Coordinates of N, CA and C in Angstrom, one line a residue:
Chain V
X1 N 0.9 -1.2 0.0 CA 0.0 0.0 0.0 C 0.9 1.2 0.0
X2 N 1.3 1.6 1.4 CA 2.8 2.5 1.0 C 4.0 1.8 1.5
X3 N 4.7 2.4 0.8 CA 6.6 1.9 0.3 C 7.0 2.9 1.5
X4 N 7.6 2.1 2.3 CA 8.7 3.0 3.2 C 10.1 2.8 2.8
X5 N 11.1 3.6 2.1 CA 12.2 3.4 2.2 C 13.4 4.4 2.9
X6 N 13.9 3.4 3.9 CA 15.3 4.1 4.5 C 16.4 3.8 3.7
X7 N 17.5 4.6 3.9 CA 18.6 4.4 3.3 C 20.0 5.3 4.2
X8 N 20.6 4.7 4.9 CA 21.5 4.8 5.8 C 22.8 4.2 5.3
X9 N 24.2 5.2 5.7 CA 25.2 4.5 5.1 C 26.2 4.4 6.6
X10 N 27.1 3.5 6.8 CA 27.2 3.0 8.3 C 28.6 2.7 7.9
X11 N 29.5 3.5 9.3 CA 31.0 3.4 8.9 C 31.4 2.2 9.6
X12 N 31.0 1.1 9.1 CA 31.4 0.0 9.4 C 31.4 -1.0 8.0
X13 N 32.2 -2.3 8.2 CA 32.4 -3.1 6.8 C 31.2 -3.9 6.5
X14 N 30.7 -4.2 5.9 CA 29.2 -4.8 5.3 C 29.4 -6.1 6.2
X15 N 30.1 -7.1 6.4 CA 30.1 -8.2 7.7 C 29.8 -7.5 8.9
X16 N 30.4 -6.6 9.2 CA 29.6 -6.0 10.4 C 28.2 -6.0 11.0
X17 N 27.7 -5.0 9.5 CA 26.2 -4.8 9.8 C 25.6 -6.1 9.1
X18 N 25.9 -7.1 8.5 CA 25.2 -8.8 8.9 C 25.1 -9.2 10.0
X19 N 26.0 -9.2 10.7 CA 26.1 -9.8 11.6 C 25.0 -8.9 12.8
X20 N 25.2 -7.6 12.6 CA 24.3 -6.8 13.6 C 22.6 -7.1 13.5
X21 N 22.4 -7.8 12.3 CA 21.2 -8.2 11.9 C 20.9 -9.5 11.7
X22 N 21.8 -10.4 12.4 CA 21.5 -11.9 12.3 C 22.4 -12.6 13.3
X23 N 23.0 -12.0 14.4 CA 23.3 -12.5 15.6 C 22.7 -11.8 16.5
X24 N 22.2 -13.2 17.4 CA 21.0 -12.2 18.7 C 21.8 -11.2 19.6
X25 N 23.0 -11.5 19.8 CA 23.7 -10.6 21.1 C 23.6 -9.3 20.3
X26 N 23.9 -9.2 19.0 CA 24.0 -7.7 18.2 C 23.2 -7.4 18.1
X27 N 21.8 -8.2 17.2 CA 20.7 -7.0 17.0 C 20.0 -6.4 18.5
X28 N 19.9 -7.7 19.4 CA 19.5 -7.2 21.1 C 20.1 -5.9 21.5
X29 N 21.3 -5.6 20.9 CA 21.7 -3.8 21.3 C 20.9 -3.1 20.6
X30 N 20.5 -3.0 19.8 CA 19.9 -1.8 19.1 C 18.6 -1.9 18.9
X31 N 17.7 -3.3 18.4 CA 16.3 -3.2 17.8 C 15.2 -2.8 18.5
X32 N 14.6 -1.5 17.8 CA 13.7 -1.0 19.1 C 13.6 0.5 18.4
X33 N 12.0 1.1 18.6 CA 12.6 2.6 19.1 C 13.3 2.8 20.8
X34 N 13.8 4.0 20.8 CA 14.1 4.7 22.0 C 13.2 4.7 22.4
X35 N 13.6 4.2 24.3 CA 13.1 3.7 25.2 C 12.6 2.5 25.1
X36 N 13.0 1.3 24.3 CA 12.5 0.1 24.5 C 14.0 -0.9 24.2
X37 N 13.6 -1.8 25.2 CA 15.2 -3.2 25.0 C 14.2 -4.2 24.7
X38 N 15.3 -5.0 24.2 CA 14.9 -6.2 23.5 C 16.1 -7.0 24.3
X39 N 15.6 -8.3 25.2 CA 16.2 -9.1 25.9 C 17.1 -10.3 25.4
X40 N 18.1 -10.4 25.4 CA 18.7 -11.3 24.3 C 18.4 -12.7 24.2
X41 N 17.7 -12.5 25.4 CA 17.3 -14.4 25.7 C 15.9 -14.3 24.9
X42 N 15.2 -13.1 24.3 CA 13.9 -13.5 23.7 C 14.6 -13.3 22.3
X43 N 15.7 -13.5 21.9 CA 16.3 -13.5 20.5 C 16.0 -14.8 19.8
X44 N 15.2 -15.3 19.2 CA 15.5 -16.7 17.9 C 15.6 -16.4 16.6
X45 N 16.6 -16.3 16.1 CA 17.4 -16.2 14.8 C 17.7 -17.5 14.2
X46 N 16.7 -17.9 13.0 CA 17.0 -19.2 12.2 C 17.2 -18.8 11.2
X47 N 18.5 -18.0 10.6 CA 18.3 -17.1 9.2 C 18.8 -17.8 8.3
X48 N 17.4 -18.7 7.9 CA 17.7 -19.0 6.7 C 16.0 -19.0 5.8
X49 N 15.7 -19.0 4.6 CA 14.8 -19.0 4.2 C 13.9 -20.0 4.5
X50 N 12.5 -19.6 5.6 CA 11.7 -20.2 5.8 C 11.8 -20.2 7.7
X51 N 13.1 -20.1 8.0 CA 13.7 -19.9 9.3 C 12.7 -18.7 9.9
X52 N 12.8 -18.7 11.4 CA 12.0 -17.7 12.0 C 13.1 -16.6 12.3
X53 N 11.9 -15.5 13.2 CA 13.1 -14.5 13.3 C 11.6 -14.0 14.6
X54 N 12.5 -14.3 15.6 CA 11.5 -13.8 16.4 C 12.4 -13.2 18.1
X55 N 11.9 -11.9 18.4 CA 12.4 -11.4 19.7 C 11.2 -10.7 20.0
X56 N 11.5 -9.8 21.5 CA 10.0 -9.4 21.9 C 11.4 -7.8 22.7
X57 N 10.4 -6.8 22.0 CA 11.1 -5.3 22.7 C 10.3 -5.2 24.0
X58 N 11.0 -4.8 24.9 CA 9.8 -4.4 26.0 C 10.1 -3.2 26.5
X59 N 9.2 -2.0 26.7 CA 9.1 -0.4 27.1 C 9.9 -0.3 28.6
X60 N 11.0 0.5 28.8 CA 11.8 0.5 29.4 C 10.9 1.0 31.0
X61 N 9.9 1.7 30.5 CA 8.8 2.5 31.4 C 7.9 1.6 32.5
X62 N 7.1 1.1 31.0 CA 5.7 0.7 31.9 C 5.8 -1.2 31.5
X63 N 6.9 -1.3 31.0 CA 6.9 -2.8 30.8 C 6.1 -3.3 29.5
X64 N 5.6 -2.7 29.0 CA 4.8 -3.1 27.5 C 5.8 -3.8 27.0
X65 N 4.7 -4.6 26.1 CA 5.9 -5.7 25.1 C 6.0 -5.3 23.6
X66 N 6.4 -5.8 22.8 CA 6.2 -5.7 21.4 C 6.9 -6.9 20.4
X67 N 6.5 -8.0 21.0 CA 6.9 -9.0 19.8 C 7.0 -8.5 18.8
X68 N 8.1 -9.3 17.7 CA 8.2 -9.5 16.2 C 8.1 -11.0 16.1
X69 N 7.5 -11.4 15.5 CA 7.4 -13.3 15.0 C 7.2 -13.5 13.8
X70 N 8.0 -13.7 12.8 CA 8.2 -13.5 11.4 C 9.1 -14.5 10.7
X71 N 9.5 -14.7 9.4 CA 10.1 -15.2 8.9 C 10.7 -15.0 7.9
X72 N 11.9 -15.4 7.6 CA 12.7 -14.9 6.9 C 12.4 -15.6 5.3
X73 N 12.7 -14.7 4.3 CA 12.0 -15.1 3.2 C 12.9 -15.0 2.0
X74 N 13.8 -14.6 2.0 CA 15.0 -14.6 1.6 C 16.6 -14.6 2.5
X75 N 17.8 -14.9 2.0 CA 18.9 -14.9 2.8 C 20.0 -15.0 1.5
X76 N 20.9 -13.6 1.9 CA 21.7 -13.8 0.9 C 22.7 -13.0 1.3
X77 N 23.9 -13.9 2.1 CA 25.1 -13.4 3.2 C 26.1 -12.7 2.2
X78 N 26.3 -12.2 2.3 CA 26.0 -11.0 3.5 C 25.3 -9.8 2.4
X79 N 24.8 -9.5 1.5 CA 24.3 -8.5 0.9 C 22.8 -8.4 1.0
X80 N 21.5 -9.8 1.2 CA 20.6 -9.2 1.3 C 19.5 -10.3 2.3
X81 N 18.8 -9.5 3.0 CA 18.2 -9.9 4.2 C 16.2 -9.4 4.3
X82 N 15.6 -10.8 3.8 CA 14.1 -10.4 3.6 C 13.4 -11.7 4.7
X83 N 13.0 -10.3 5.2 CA 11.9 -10.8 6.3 C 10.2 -10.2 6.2
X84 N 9.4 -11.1 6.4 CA 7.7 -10.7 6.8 C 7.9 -9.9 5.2
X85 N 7.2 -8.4 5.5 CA 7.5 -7.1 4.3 C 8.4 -6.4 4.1
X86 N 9.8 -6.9 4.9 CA 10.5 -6.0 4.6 C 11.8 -6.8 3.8
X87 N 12.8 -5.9 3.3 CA 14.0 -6.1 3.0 C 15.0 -5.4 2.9
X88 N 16.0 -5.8 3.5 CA 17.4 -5.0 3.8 C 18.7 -6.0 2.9
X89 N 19.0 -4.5 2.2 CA 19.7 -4.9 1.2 C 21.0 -4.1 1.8
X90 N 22.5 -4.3 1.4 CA 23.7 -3.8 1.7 C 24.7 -4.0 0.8
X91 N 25.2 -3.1 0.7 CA 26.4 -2.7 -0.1 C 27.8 -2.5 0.4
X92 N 28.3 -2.7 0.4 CA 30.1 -2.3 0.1 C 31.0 -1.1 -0.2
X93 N 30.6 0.1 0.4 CA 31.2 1.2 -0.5 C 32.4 1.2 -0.6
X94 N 33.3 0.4 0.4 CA 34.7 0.4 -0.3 C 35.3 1.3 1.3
X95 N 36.1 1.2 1.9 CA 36.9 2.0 2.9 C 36.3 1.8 4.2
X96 N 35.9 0.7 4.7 CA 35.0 0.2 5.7 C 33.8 0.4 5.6
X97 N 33.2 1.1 4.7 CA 31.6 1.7 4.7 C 30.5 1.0 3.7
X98 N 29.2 0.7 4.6 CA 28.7 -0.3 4.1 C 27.2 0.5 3.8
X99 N 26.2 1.0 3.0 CA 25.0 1.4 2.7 C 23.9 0.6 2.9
X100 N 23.3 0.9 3.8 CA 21.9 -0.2 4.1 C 20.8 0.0 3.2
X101 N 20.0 -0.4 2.6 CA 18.4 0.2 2.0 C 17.4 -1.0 2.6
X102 N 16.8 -0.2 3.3 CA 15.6 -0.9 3.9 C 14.4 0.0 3.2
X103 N 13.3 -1.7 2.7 CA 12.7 -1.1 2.5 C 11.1 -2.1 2.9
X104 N 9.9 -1.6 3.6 CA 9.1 -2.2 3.7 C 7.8 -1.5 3.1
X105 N 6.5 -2.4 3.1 CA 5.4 -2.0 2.5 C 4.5 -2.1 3.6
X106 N 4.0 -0.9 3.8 CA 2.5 -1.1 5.2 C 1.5 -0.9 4.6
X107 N 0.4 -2.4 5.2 CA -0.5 -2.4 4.9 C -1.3 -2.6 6.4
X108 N -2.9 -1.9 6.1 CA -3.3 -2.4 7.6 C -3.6 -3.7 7.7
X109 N -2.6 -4.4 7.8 CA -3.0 -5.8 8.2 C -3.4 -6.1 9.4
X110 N -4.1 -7.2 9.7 CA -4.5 -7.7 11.3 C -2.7 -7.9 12.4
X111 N -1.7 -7.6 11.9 CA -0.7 -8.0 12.5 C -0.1 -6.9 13.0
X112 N -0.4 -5.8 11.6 CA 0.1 -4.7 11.8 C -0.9 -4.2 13.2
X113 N -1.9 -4.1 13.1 CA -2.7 -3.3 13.9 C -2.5 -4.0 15.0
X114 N -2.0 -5.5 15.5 CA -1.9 -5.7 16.8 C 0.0 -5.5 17.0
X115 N 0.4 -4.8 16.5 CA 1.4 -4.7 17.1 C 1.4 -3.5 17.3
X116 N 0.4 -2.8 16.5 CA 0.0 -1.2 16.9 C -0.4 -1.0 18.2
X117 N -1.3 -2.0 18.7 CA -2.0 -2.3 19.7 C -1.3 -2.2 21.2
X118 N 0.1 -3.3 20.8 CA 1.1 -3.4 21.6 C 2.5 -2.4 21.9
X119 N 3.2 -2.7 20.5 CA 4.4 -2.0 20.9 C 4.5 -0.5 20.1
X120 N 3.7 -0.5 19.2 CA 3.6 0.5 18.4 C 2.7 1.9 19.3
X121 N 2.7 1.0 20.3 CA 1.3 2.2 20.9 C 1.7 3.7 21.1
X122 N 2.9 3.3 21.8 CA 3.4 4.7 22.4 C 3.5 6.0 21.3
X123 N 3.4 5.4 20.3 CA 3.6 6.4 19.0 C 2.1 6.6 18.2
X124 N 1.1 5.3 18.1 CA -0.6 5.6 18.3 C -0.9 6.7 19.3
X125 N -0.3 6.9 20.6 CA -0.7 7.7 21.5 C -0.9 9.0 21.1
X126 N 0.2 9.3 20.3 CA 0.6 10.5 20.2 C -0.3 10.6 18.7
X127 N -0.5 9.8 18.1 CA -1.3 10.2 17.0 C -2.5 10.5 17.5
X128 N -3.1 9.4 18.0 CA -4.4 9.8 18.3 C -4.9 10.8 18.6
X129 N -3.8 11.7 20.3 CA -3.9 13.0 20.6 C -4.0 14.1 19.4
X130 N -3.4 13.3 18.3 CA -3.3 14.5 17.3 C -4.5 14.5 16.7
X131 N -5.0 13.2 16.3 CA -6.2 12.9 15.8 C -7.9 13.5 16.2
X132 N -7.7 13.6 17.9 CA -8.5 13.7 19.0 C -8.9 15.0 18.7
X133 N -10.5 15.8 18.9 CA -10.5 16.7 18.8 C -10.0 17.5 19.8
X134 N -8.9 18.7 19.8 CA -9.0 19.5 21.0 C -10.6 20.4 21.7
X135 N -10.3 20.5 22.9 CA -11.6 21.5 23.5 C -10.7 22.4 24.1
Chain H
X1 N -10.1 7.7 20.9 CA -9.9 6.7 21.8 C -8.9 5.6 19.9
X2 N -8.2 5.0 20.9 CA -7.4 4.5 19.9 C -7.6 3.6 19.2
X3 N -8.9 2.8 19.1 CA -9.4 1.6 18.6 C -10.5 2.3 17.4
X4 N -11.1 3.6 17.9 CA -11.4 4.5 16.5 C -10.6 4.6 15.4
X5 N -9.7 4.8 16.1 CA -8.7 5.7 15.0 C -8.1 4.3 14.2
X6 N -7.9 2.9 15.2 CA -7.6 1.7 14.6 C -8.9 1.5 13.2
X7 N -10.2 1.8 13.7 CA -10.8 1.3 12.6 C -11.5 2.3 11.2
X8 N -11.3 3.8 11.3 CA -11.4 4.9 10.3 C -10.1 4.5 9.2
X9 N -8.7 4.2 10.4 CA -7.7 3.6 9.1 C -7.6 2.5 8.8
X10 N -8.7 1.5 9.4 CA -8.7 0.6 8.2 C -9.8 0.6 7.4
X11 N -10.5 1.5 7.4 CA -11.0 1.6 6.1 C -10.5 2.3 5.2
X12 N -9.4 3.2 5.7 CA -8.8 4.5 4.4 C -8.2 3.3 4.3
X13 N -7.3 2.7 4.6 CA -6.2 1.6 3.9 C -6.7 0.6 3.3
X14 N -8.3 0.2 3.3 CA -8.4 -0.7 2.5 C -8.9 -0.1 1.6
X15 N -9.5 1.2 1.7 CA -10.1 1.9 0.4 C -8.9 2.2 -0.5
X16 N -7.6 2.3 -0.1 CA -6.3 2.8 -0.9 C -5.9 1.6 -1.6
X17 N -6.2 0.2 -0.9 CA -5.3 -1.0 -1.6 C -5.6 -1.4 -2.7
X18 N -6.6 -0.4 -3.5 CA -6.8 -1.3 -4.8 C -6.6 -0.3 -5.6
X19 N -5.8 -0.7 -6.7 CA -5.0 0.3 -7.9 C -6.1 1.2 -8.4
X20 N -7.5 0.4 -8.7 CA -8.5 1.2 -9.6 C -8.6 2.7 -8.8
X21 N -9.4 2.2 -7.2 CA -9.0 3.7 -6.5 C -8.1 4.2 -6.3
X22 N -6.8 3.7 -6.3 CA -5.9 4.8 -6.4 C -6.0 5.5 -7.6
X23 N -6.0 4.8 -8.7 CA -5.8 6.1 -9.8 C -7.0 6.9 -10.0
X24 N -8.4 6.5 -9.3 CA -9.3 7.6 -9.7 C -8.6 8.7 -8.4
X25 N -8.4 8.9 -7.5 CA -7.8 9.3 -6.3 C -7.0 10.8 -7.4
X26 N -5.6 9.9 -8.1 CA -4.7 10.6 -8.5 C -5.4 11.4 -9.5
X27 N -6.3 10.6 -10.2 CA -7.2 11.9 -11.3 C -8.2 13.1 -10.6
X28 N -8.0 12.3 -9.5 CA -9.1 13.8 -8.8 C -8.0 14.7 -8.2
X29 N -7.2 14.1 -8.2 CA -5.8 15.6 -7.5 C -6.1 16.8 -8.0
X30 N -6.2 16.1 -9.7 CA -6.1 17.1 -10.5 C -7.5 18.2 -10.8
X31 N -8.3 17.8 -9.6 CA -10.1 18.3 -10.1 C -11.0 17.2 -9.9
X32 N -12.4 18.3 -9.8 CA -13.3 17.2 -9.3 C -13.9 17.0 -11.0
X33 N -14.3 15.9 -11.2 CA -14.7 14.9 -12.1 C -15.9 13.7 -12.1
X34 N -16.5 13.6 -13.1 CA -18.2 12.9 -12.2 C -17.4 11.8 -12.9
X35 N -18.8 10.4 -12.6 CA -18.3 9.3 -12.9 C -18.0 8.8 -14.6
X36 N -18.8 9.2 -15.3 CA -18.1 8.9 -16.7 C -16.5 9.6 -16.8
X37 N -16.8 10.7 -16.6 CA -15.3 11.4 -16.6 C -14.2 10.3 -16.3
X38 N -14.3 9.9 -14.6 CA -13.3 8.9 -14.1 C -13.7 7.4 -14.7
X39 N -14.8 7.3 -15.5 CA -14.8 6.1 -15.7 C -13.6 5.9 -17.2
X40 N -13.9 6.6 -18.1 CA -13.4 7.3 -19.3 C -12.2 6.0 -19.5
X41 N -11.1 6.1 -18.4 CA -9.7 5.9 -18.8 C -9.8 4.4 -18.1
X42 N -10.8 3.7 -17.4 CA -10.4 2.3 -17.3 C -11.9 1.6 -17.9
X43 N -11.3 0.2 -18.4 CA -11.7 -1.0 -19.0 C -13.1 -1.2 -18.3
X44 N -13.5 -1.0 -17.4 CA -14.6 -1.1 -16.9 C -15.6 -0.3 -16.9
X45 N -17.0 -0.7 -16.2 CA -18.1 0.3 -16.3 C -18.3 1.4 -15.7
X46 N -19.4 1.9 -15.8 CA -19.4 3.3 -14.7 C -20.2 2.5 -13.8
X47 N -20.9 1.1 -13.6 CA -21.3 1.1 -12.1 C -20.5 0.6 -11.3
X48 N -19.4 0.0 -12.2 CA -18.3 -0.6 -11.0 C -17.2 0.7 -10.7
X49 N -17.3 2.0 -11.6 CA -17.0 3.1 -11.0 C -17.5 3.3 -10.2
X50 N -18.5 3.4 -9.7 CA -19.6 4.0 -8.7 C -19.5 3.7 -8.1
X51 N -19.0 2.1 -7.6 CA -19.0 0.8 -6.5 C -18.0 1.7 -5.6
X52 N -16.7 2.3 -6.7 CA -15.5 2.5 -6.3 C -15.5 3.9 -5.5
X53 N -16.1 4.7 -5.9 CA -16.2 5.6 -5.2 C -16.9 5.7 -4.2
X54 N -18.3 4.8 -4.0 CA -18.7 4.7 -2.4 C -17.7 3.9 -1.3
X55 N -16.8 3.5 -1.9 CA -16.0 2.6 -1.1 C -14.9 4.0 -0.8
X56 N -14.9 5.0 -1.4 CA -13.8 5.6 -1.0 C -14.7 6.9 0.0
X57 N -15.9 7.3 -0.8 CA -16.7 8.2 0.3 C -16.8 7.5 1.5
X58 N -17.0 6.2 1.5 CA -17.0 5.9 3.2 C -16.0 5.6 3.5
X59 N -14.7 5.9 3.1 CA -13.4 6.0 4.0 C -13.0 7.2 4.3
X60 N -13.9 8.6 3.7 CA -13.8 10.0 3.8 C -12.6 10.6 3.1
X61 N -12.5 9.1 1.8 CA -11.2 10.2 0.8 C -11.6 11.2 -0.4
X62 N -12.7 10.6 0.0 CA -14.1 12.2 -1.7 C -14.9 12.4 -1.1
X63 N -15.9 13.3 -1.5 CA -17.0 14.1 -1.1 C -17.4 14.6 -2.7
X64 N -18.8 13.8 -2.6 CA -19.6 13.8 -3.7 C -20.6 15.0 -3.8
X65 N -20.6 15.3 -4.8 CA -21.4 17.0 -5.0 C -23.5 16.1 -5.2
X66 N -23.8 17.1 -4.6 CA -25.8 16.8 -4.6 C -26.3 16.7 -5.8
X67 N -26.0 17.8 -7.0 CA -26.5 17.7 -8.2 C -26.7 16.1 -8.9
X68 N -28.2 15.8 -8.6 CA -28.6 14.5 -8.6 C -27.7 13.5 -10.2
X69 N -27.7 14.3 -11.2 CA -27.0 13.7 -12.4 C -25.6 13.2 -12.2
X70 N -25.1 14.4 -12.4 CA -24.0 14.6 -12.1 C -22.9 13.9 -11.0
X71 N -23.0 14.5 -10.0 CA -22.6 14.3 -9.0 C -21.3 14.1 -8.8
X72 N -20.7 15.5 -9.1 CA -18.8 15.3 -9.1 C -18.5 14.8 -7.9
X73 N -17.6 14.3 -8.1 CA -16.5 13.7 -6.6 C -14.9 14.9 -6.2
X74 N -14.7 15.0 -5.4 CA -13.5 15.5 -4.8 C -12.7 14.7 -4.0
X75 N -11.6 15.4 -4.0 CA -10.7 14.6 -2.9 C -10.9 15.3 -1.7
X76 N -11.1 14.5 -0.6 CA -10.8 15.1 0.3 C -9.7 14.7 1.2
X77 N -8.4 16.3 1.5 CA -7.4 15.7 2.2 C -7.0 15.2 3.6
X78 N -8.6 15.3 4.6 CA -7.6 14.8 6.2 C -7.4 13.8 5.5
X79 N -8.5 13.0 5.2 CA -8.3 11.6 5.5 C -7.0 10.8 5.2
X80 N -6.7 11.5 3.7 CA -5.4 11.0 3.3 C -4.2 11.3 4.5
X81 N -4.2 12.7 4.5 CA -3.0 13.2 6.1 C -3.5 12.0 6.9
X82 N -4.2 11.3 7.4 CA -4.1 10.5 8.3 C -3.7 9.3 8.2
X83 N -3.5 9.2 7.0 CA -2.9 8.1 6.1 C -0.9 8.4 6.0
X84 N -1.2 9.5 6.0 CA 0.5 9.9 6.2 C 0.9 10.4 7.2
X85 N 0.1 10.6 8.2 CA 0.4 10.1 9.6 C 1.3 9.0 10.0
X86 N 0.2 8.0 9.6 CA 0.7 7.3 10.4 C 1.6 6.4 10.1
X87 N 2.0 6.6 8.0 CA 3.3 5.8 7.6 C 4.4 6.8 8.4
X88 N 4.1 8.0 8.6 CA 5.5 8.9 9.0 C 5.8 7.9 10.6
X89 N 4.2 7.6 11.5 CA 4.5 7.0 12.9 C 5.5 5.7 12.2
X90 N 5.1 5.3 11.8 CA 5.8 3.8 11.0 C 7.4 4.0 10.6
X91 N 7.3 5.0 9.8 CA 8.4 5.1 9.3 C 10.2 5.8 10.5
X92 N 9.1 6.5 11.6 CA 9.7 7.0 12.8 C 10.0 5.5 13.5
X93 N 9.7 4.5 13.5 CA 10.1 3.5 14.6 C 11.5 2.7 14.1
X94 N 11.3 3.0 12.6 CA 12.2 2.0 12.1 C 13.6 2.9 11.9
X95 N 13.7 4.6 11.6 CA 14.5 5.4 11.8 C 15.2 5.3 13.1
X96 N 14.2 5.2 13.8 CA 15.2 5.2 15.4 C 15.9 4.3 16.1
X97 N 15.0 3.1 15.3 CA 16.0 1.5 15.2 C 17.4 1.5 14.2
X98 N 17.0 2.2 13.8 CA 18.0 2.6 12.7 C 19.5 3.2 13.4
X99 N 19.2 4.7 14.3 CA 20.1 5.2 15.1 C 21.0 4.3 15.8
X100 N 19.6 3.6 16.2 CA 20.7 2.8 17.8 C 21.6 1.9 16.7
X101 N 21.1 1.2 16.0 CA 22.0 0.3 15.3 C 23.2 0.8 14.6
X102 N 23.3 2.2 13.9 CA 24.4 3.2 14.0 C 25.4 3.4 15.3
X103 N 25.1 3.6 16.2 CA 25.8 3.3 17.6 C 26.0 2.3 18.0
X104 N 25.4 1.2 17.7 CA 26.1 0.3 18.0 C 27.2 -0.5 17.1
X105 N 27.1 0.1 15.8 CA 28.5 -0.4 15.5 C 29.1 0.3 15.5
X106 N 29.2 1.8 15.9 CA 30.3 2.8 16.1 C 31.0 2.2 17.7
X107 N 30.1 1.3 18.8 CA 30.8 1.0 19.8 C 32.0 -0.1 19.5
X108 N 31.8 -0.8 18.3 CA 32.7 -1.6 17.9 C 32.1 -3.2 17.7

């Protein structure tokens, strides 16, 4: 429905950022917005096609959760990485620097909206308020 | 309350998921237009035009004119802004997943 695409270039060597995206101890540092961790023991990484890819972020606040439970749908080490609707592609620029393109498609799916429900809320909140008529 | 707002966008997002409405959508950017008009440029009829546009008036992305013949359609824009709302909410979670994973390979 709509195309989201990021495109981030990361001074690190393209094995790096694989590995930041297909070993639990690495992606557990980072996956998340701000203010939420992701526990490394809820990490399961089977990255291979058909393999799952499942962790749970939880709100550093009030303890909300926000599973991911997905599967990987392509694998192609180290340059391209397709999970559920998304896909993260990487490049090589040459001098340790590696270009990420992420790109996913949102649709309101029943999955989407329960993870709106869940982890996505804290950022619904603030829509809604926008949404909400003021008095 | 947030289970409103869950179900107004899923009707704009299902009213968006089919190419036919999107491209009457994109021909109305350009102006309002009755249904032969928007029927004109696709393979189909004007009552399966018509189907299409009550599927988009009740997601509040046209507003249909009275003139009983006629009856041009418009765009109308919240509903879409609310539509780009909330890819921006979307698109915000995965930017800031983004950061931290910048910092964390700058930690080494």
């Amino acid at each position: 429905m709509a195309d989201i695409r990021i495109t981030r270039v990361f001074d690190a060597p393209r094995e790096r950022v694989w590995a930041a995206w297909t070993e639990p101890a690495r992606i557990a540092a980072w996956w998340g917005k701000r203010g939420w961790s992701t526990p490394p023991e809820s990490v399961e990484l089977d990255v291979r096609p058909g393999g799952v890819f499942r962790l749970n972020s939880i709100n550093d606040e009030d303890g909300r959760e926000m599973p991911l439970d997905t599967t990987y749908r392509d694998v192609v080490e180290p340059e391209r990485l397709a999970f559920g609707d998304a896909t993260v592609t990487l490049t090589d620029l040459g001098g340790g620097r590696t270009e990420m393109v992420f790109h996913t498609t949102v649709e309101m799916t029943a999955d989407i909206l329960r993870s709106a429900r869940g982890g996505l809320a804290s950022a619904f909140d603030r829509l809604s308020e926008q949404l909400e008529p003021r008095t | 309350m947030i289970n409103q707002v869950d179900d107004q966008l899923s009707t704009t997002f299902h009213a968006l998921a089919d190419p036919t409405r999107r491209a009457i959508l994109a021909r109305l950017a350009g102006g309002e237009a009755t249904v032969n008009e928007l029927a004109e440029p696709f393979p189909i009829s004007t009552q399966a035009v018509s189907k299409h546009l009550k599927v988009l008036e009740r997601a509040g992305l046209i507003a249909r004119g009275r003139s009983r013949q006629l009856r041009p359609s418009r765009l109308q824009g919240a509903a879409l802004k609310e539509v780009a709302d909330w890819v921006a909410v979307y698109r915000e979670h995965w930017d800031e997943s983004f950061d931290k994973l910048d910092e964390h390979l700058r930690d080494g």
